[in-house]
Amino acid sequence: MVVYGARDPKAGAVDSLYRLLDDPRLNHRCTVVGGVLAEPCGAILTEFFRAQRAMGKK
C-alpha cells in the first residue's frame, strides 16, 4: 500500500504526470491512497522548496 498526502501535477509518479504503479510491466500491484492530509502536506512541501530557493539550491 502506498499512502501519500500532496499530489504533484508537474512531476508526480503515482497518479498525476506518471502512473508508475499501474504499469503492467511491473510484477507487483499495490493499493494507492492519495490526498491524506493533503493541505498540511502541501504546505510543508511549499515551505521546504521556498527555503531551498532562498538558499540558492534547486
PDB file of N, CA, C and O in Angstrom:
ATOM      1  N   MET A   1       0.843  -1.169   0.000  1.00  0.00           N
ATOM      2  CA  MET A   1       0.000   0.000   0.000  1.00  0.00           C
ATOM      3  C   MET A   1       0.891   1.236   0.000  1.00  0.00           C
ATOM      4  O   MET A   1       1.865   1.296   0.743  1.00  0.00           O
ATOM      5  N   VAL A   2       0.537   2.198  -0.840  1.00  0.00           N
ATOM      6  CA  VAL A   2       1.231   3.477  -0.895  1.00  0.00           C
ATOM      7  C   VAL A   2       0.238   4.540  -0.442  1.00  0.00           C
ATOM      8  O   VAL A   2      -0.851   4.653  -0.988  1.00  0.00           O
ATOM      9  N   VAL A   3       0.639   5.298   0.570  1.00  0.00           N
ATOM     10  CA  VAL A   3      -0.196   6.380   1.097  1.00  0.00           C
ATOM     11  C   VAL A   3       0.610   7.663   0.968  1.00  0.00           C
ATOM     12  O   VAL A   3       1.767   7.715   1.378  1.00  0.00           O
ATOM     13  N   TYR A   4       0.009   8.695   0.374  1.00  0.00           N
ATOM     14  CA  TYR A   4       0.712   9.971   0.238  1.00  0.00           C
ATOM     15  C   TYR A   4      -0.258  11.114   0.484  1.00  0.00           C
ATOM     16  O   TYR A   4      -1.474  10.947   0.431  1.00  0.00           O
ATOM     17  N   GLY A   5       0.309  12.279   0.745  1.00  0.00           N
ATOM     18  CA  GLY A   5      -0.518  13.443   1.052  1.00  0.00           C
ATOM     19  C   GLY A   5      -0.713  14.361  -0.126  1.00  0.00           C
ATOM     20  O   GLY A   5      -1.806  14.496  -0.657  1.00  0.00           O
ATOM     21  N   ALA A   6       0.354  14.998  -0.569  1.00  0.00           N
ATOM     22  CA  ALA A   6       0.249  16.046  -1.588  1.00  0.00           C
ATOM     23  C   ALA A   6       0.483  15.484  -2.981  1.00  0.00           C
ATOM     24  O   ALA A   6       1.453  14.790  -3.232  1.00  0.00           O
ATOM     25  N   ARG A   7      -0.399  15.822  -3.875  1.00  0.00           N
ATOM     26  CA  ARG A   7      -0.286  15.424  -5.279  1.00  0.00           C
ATOM     27  C   ARG A   7       0.634  16.397  -5.998  1.00  0.00           C
ATOM     28  O   ARG A   7       0.646  17.595  -5.699  1.00  0.00           O
ATOM     29  N   ASP A   8       1.413  15.915  -6.952  1.00  0.00           N
ATOM     30  CA  ASP A   8       2.319  16.776  -7.714  1.00  0.00           C
ATOM     31  C   ASP A   8       1.971  16.668  -9.195  1.00  0.00           C
ATOM     32  O   ASP A   8       2.414  15.759  -9.882  1.00  0.00           O
ATOM     33  N   PRO A   9       1.167  17.612  -9.699  1.00  0.00           N
ATOM     34  CA  PRO A   9       0.748  17.526 -11.099  1.00  0.00           C
ATOM     35  C   PRO A   9       1.886  17.702 -12.103  1.00  0.00           C
ATOM     36  O   PRO A   9       1.791  17.247 -13.230  1.00  0.00           O
ATOM     37  N   LYS A  10       2.995  18.331 -11.697  1.00  0.00           N
ATOM     38  CA  LYS A  10       4.110  18.570 -12.618  1.00  0.00           C
ATOM     39  C   LYS A  10       5.084  17.393 -12.690  1.00  0.00           C
ATOM     40  O   LYS A  10       5.688  17.166 -13.732  1.00  0.00           O
ATOM     41  N   ALA A  11       5.266  16.681 -11.592  1.00  0.00           N
ATOM     42  CA  ALA A  11       6.305  15.646 -11.578  1.00  0.00           C
ATOM     43  C   ALA A  11       5.889  14.378 -10.831  1.00  0.00           C
ATOM     44  O   ALA A  11       6.723  13.525 -10.577  1.00  0.00           O
ATOM     45  N   GLY A  12       4.646  14.266 -10.465  1.00  0.00           N
ATOM     46  CA  GLY A  12       4.189  13.105  -9.705  1.00  0.00           C
ATOM     47  C   GLY A  12       4.274  11.813 -10.494  1.00  0.00           C
ATOM     48  O   GLY A  12       4.083  11.788 -11.707  1.00  0.00           O
ATOM     49  N   ALA A  13       4.574  10.737  -9.796  1.00  0.00           N
ATOM     50  CA  ALA A  13       4.747   9.448 -10.471  1.00  0.00           C
ATOM     51  C   ALA A  13       3.711   8.414 -10.060  1.00  0.00           C
ATOM     52  O   ALA A  13       3.780   7.275 -10.495  1.00  0.00           O
ATOM     53  N   VAL A  14       2.751   8.809  -9.216  1.00  0.00           N
ATOM     54  CA  VAL A  14       1.755   7.836  -8.770  1.00  0.00           C
ATOM     55  C   VAL A  14       0.432   8.014  -9.508  1.00  0.00           C
ATOM     56  O   VAL A  14      -0.105   7.051 -10.050  1.00  0.00           O
ATOM     57  N   ASP A  15      -0.092   9.231  -9.521  1.00  0.00           N
ATOM     58  CA  ASP A  15      -1.384   9.403 -10.203  1.00  0.00           C
ATOM     59  C   ASP A  15      -1.550  10.765 -10.873  1.00  0.00           C
ATOM     60  O   ASP A  15      -2.641  11.259 -11.012  1.00  0.00           O
ATOM     61  N   SER A  16      -0.456  11.361 -11.283  1.00  0.00           N
ATOM     62  CA  SER A  16      -0.583  12.641 -11.988  1.00  0.00           C
ATOM     63  C   SER A  16       0.194  12.602 -13.300  1.00  0.00           C
ATOM     64  O   SER A  16      -0.325  12.104 -14.289  1.00  0.00           O
ATOM     65  N   LEU A  17       1.431  13.045 -13.307  1.00  0.00           N
ATOM     66  CA  LEU A  17       2.207  13.041 -14.553  1.00  0.00           C
ATOM     67  C   LEU A  17       2.420  11.616 -15.059  1.00  0.00           C
ATOM     68  O   LEU A  17       2.244  11.325 -16.235  1.00  0.00           O
ATOM     69  N   TYR A  18       2.817  10.733 -14.156  1.00  0.00           N
ATOM     70  CA  TYR A  18       3.011   9.314 -14.487  1.00  0.00           C
ATOM     71  C   TYR A  18       2.087   8.472 -13.627  1.00  0.00           C
ATOM     72  O   TYR A  18       1.601   8.924 -12.605  1.00  0.00           O
ATOM     73  N   ARG A  19       1.851   7.254 -14.025  1.00  0.00           N
ATOM     74  CA  ARG A  19       1.088   6.298 -13.226  1.00  0.00           C
ATOM     75  C   ARG A  19       1.938   5.043 -13.084  1.00  0.00           C
ATOM     76  O   ARG A  19       1.566   3.963 -13.540  1.00  0.00           O
ATOM     77  N   LEU A  20       3.090   5.228 -12.482  1.00  0.00           N
ATOM     78  CA  LEU A  20       4.101   4.185 -12.374  1.00  0.00           C
ATOM     79  C   LEU A  20       3.557   2.883 -11.784  1.00  0.00           C
ATOM     80  O   LEU A  20       3.859   1.799 -12.277  1.00  0.00           O
ATOM     81  N   LEU A  21       2.743   2.988 -10.766  1.00  0.00           N
ATOM     82  CA  LEU A  21       2.269   1.783 -10.083  1.00  0.00           C
ATOM     83  C   LEU A  21       1.217   1.016 -10.875  1.00  0.00           C
ATOM     84  O   LEU A  21       0.880  -0.110 -10.524  1.00  0.00           O
ATOM     85  N   ASP A  22       0.714   1.603 -11.933  1.00  0.00           N
ATOM     86  CA  ASP A  22      -0.259   0.921 -12.799  1.00  0.00           C
ATOM     87  C   ASP A  22       0.396   0.287 -14.022  1.00  0.00           C
ATOM     88  O   ASP A  22      -0.292  -0.292 -14.862  1.00  0.00           O
ATOM     89  N   ASP A  23       1.697   0.401 -14.123  1.00  0.00           N
ATOM     90  CA  ASP A  23       2.414  -0.126 -15.278  1.00  0.00           C
ATOM     91  C   ASP A  23       2.312  -1.654 -15.315  1.00  0.00           C
ATOM     92  O   ASP A  23       2.760  -2.337 -14.397  1.00  0.00           O
ATOM     93  N   PRO A  24       1.710  -2.226 -16.344  1.00  0.00           N
ATOM     94  CA  PRO A  24       1.514  -3.683 -16.402  1.00  0.00           C
ATOM     95  C   PRO A  24       2.820  -4.469 -16.539  1.00  0.00           C
ATOM     96  O   PRO A  24       2.843  -5.672 -16.313  1.00  0.00           O
ATOM     97  N   ARG A  25       3.907  -3.783 -16.890  1.00  0.00           N
ATOM     98  CA  ARG A  25       5.192  -4.475 -16.999  1.00  0.00           C
ATOM     99  C   ARG A  25       5.784  -4.813 -15.637  1.00  0.00           C
ATOM    100  O   ARG A  25       6.672  -5.659 -15.545  1.00  0.00           O
ATOM    101  N   LEU A  26       5.297  -4.160 -14.594  1.00  0.00           N
ATOM    102  CA  LEU A  26       5.792  -4.439 -13.248  1.00  0.00           C
ATOM    103  C   LEU A  26       5.024  -5.611 -12.653  1.00  0.00           C
ATOM    104  O   LEU A  26       3.830  -5.767 -12.886  1.00  0.00           O
ATOM    105  N   ASN A  27       5.708  -6.428 -11.873  1.00  0.00           N
ATOM    106  CA  ASN A  27       5.073  -7.655 -11.393  1.00  0.00           C
ATOM    107  C   ASN A  27       4.425  -7.521 -10.022  1.00  0.00           C
ATOM    108  O   ASN A  27       3.934  -8.504  -9.480  1.00  0.00           O
ATOM    109  N   HIS A  28       4.381  -6.333  -9.452  1.00  0.00           N
ATOM    110  CA  HIS A  28       3.725  -6.150  -8.157  1.00  0.00           C
ATOM    111  C   HIS A  28       2.599  -5.140  -8.297  1.00  0.00           C
ATOM    112  O   HIS A  28       2.683  -4.214  -9.089  1.00  0.00           O
ATOM    113  N   ARG A  29       1.559  -5.314  -7.526  1.00  0.00           N
ATOM    114  CA  ARG A  29       0.423  -4.397  -7.515  1.00  0.00           C
ATOM    115  C   ARG A  29       0.238  -3.899  -6.094  1.00  0.00           C
ATOM    116  O   ARG A  29       0.495  -4.616  -5.135  1.00  0.00           O
ATOM    117  N   CYS A  30      -0.213  -2.672  -5.967  1.00  0.00           N
ATOM    118  CA  CYS A  30      -0.479  -2.156  -4.629  1.00  0.00           C
ATOM    119  C   CYS A  30      -1.667  -1.208  -4.679  1.00  0.00           C
ATOM    120  O   CYS A  30      -2.042  -0.692  -5.719  1.00  0.00           O
ATOM    121  N   THR A  31      -2.224  -1.005  -3.526  1.00  0.00           N
ATOM    122  CA  THR A  31      -3.311  -0.063  -3.361  1.00  0.00           C
ATOM    123  C   THR A  31      -2.702   1.313  -3.137  1.00  0.00           C
ATOM    124  O   THR A  31      -1.699   1.447  -2.437  1.00  0.00           O
ATOM    125  N   VAL A  32      -3.293   2.335  -3.734  1.00  0.00           N
ATOM    126  CA  VAL A  32      -2.805   3.696  -3.576  1.00  0.00           C
ATOM    127  C   VAL A  32      -3.890   4.522  -2.902  1.00  0.00           C
ATOM    128  O   VAL A  32      -5.037   4.520  -3.331  1.00  0.00           O
ATOM    129  N   VAL A  33      -3.501   5.210  -1.832  1.00  0.00           N
ATOM    130  CA  VAL A  33      -4.404   6.122  -1.135  1.00  0.00           C
ATOM    131  C   VAL A  33      -3.750   7.491  -1.168  1.00  0.00           C
ATOM    132  O   VAL A  33      -2.686   7.694  -0.571  1.00  0.00           O
ATOM    133  N   GLY A  34      -4.339   8.407  -1.894  1.00  0.00           N
ATOM    134  CA  GLY A  34      -3.755   9.736  -2.030  1.00  0.00           C
ATOM    135  C   GLY A  34      -4.582  10.795  -1.339  1.00  0.00           C
ATOM    136  O   GLY A  34      -5.745  10.593  -1.016  1.00  0.00           O
ATOM    137  N   GLY A  35      -3.942  11.926  -1.112  1.00  0.00           N
ATOM    138  CA  GLY A  35      -4.643  13.064  -0.542  1.00  0.00           C
ATOM    139  C   GLY A  35      -4.811  13.020   0.964  1.00  0.00           C
ATOM    140  O   GLY A  35      -5.579  13.811   1.513  1.00  0.00           O
ATOM    141  N   VAL A  36      -4.089  12.147   1.647  1.00  0.00           N
ATOM    142  CA  VAL A  36      -4.188  12.062   3.097  1.00  0.00           C
ATOM    143  C   VAL A  36      -3.518  13.304   3.685  1.00  0.00           C
ATOM    144  O   VAL A  36      -2.327  13.542   3.463  1.00  0.00           O
ATOM    145  N   LEU A  37      -4.278  14.115   4.386  1.00  0.00           N
ATOM    146  CA  LEU A  37      -3.783  15.382   4.931  1.00  0.00           C
ATOM    147  C   LEU A  37      -3.136  16.238   3.841  1.00  0.00           C
ATOM    148  O   LEU A  37      -2.074  16.830   4.028  1.00  0.00           O
ATOM    149  N   ALA A  38      -3.795  16.306   2.704  1.00  0.00           N
ATOM    150  CA  ALA A  38      -3.239  16.985   1.527  1.00  0.00           C
ATOM    151  C   ALA A  38      -2.867  18.436   1.786  1.00  0.00           C
ATOM    152  O   ALA A  38      -1.804  18.887   1.363  1.00  0.00           O
ATOM    153  N   GLU A  39      -3.708  19.167   2.471  1.00  0.00           N
ATOM    154  CA  GLU A  39      -3.431  20.587   2.685  1.00  0.00           C
ATOM    155  C   GLU A  39      -2.191  20.815   3.550  1.00  0.00           C
ATOM    156  O   GLU A  39      -1.283  21.557   3.139  1.00  0.00           O
ATOM    157  N   PRO A  40      -2.079  20.191   4.726  1.00  0.00           N
ATOM    158  CA  PRO A  40      -0.850  20.408   5.500  1.00  0.00           C
ATOM    159  C   PRO A  40       0.398  19.835   4.826  1.00  0.00           C
ATOM    160  O   PRO A  40       1.484  20.417   4.920  1.00  0.00           O
ATOM    161  N   CYS A  41       0.269  18.725   4.121  1.00  0.00           N
ATOM    162  CA  CYS A  41       1.422  18.165   3.397  1.00  0.00           C
ATOM    163  C   CYS A  41       1.884  19.121   2.306  1.00  0.00           C
ATOM    164  O   CYS A  41       3.080  19.347   2.134  1.00  0.00           O
ATOM    165  N   GLY A  42       0.949  19.675   1.573  1.00  0.00           N
ATOM    166  CA  GLY A  42       1.285  20.635   0.532  1.00  0.00           C
ATOM    167  C   GLY A  42       1.963  21.864   1.110  1.00  0.00           C
ATOM    168  O   GLY A  42       2.924  22.388   0.530  1.00  0.00           O
ATOM    169  N   ALA A  43       1.496  22.327   2.260  1.00  0.00           N
ATOM    170  CA  ALA A  43       2.110  23.490   2.903  1.00  0.00           C
ATOM    171  C   ALA A  43       3.545  23.191   3.331  1.00  0.00           C
ATOM    172  O   ALA A  43       4.434  24.033   3.174  1.00  0.00           O
ATOM    173  N   ILE A  44       3.790  22.004   3.851  1.00  0.00           N
ATOM    174  CA  ILE A  44       5.146  21.606   4.251  1.00  0.00           C
ATOM    175  C   ILE A  44       6.067  21.591   3.041  1.00  0.00           C
ATOM    176  O   ILE A  44       7.188  22.104   3.079  1.00  0.00           O
ATOM    177  N   LEU A  45       5.611  21.011   1.940  1.00  0.00           N
ATOM    178  CA  LEU A  45       6.431  20.966   0.727  1.00  0.00           C
ATOM    179  C   LEU A  45       6.678  22.358   0.155  1.00  0.00           C
ATOM    180  O   LEU A  45       7.794  22.676  -0.271  1.00  0.00           O
ATOM    181  N   THR A  46       5.660  23.183   0.152  1.00  0.00           N
ATOM    182  CA  THR A  46       5.806  24.550  -0.351  1.00  0.00           C
ATOM    183  C   THR A  46       6.857  25.302   0.452  1.00  0.00           C
ATOM    184  O   THR A  46       7.737  25.965  -0.120  1.00  0.00           O
ATOM    185  N   GLU A  47       6.796  25.207   1.763  1.00  0.00           N
ATOM    186  CA  GLU A  47       7.767  25.891   2.618  1.00  0.00           C
ATOM    187  C   GLU A  47       9.171  25.324   2.422  1.00  0.00           C
ATOM    188  O   GLU A  47      10.152  26.064   2.373  1.00  0.00           O
ATOM    189  N   PHE A  48       9.292  24.011   2.292  1.00  0.00           N
ATOM    190  CA  PHE A  48      10.592  23.385   2.082  1.00  0.00           C
ATOM    191  C   PHE A  48      11.250  23.916   0.808  1.00  0.00           C
ATOM    192  O   PHE A  48      12.404  24.344   0.824  1.00  0.00           O
ATOM    193  N   PHE A  49      10.518  23.941  -0.288  1.00  0.00           N
ATOM    194  CA  PHE A  49      11.101  24.390  -1.551  1.00  0.00           C
ATOM    195  C   PHE A  49      11.322  25.897  -1.574  1.00  0.00           C
ATOM    196  O   PHE A  49      12.260  26.384  -2.202  1.00  0.00           O
ATOM    197  N   ARG A  50      10.510  26.643  -0.859  1.00  0.00           N
ATOM    198  CA  ARG A  50      10.743  28.084  -0.727  1.00  0.00           C
ATOM    199  C   ARG A  50      12.082  28.318  -0.016  1.00  0.00           C
ATOM    200  O   ARG A  50      12.895  29.151  -0.449  1.00  0.00           O
ATOM    201  N   ALA A  51      12.338  27.576   1.035  1.00  0.00           N
ATOM    202  CA  ALA A  51      13.601  27.695   1.773  1.00  0.00           C
ATOM    203  C   ALA A  51      14.789  27.277   0.903  1.00  0.00           C
ATOM    204  O   ALA A  51      15.854  27.903   0.944  1.00  0.00           O
ATOM    205  N   GLN A  52      14.609  26.216   0.103  1.00  0.00           N
ATOM    206  CA  GLN A  52      15.686  25.770  -0.785  1.00  0.00           C
ATOM    207  C   GLN A  52      16.042  26.853  -1.800  1.00  0.00           C
ATOM    208  O   GLN A  52      17.205  27.107  -2.059  1.00  0.00           O
ATOM    209  N   ARG A  53      15.021  27.479  -2.366  1.00  0.00           N
ATOM    210  CA  ARG A  53      15.259  28.560  -3.325  1.00  0.00           C
ATOM    211  C   ARG A  53      15.962  29.741  -2.660  1.00  0.00           C
ATOM    212  O   ARG A  53      16.843  30.362  -3.239  1.00  0.00           O
ATOM    213  N   ALA A  54      15.584  30.036  -1.418  1.00  0.00           N
ATOM    214  CA  ALA A  54      16.206  31.148  -0.697  1.00  0.00           C
ATOM    215  C   ALA A  54      17.676  30.884  -0.440  1.00  0.00           C
ATOM    216  O   ALA A  54      18.490  31.817  -0.390  1.00  0.00           O
ATOM    217  N   MET A  55      18.046  29.617  -0.300  1.00  0.00           N
ATOM    218  CA  MET A  55      19.453  29.244  -0.084  1.00  0.00           C
ATOM    219  C   MET A  55      20.203  29.065  -1.408  1.00  0.00           C
ATOM    220  O   MET A  55      21.379  28.737  -1.415  1.00  0.00           O
ATOM    221  N   GLY A  56      19.503  29.217  -2.516  1.00  0.00           N
ATOM    222  CA  GLY A  56      20.136  29.087  -3.825  1.00  0.00           C
ATOM    223  C   GLY A  56      20.246  27.665  -4.320  1.00  0.00           C
ATOM    224  O   GLY A  56      20.989  27.388  -5.234  1.00  0.00           O
ATOM    225  N   LYS A  57      19.487  26.744  -3.725  1.00  0.00           N
ATOM    226  CA  LYS A  57      19.516  25.331  -4.165  1.00  0.00           C
ATOM    227  C   LYS A  57      18.354  25.080  -5.101  1.00  0.00           C
ATOM    228  O   LYS A  57      17.315  25.698  -5.024  1.00  0.00           O
ATOM    229  N   LYS A  58      18.553  24.106  -5.998  1.00  0.00           N
ATOM    230  CA  LYS A  58      17.488  23.754  -6.933  1.00  0.00           C
ATOM    231  C   LYS A  58      16.949  22.397  -6.623  1.00  0.00           C
ATOM    232  O   LYS A  58      17.548  21.537  -6.133  1.00  0.00           O
TER     233      LYS A  58
END
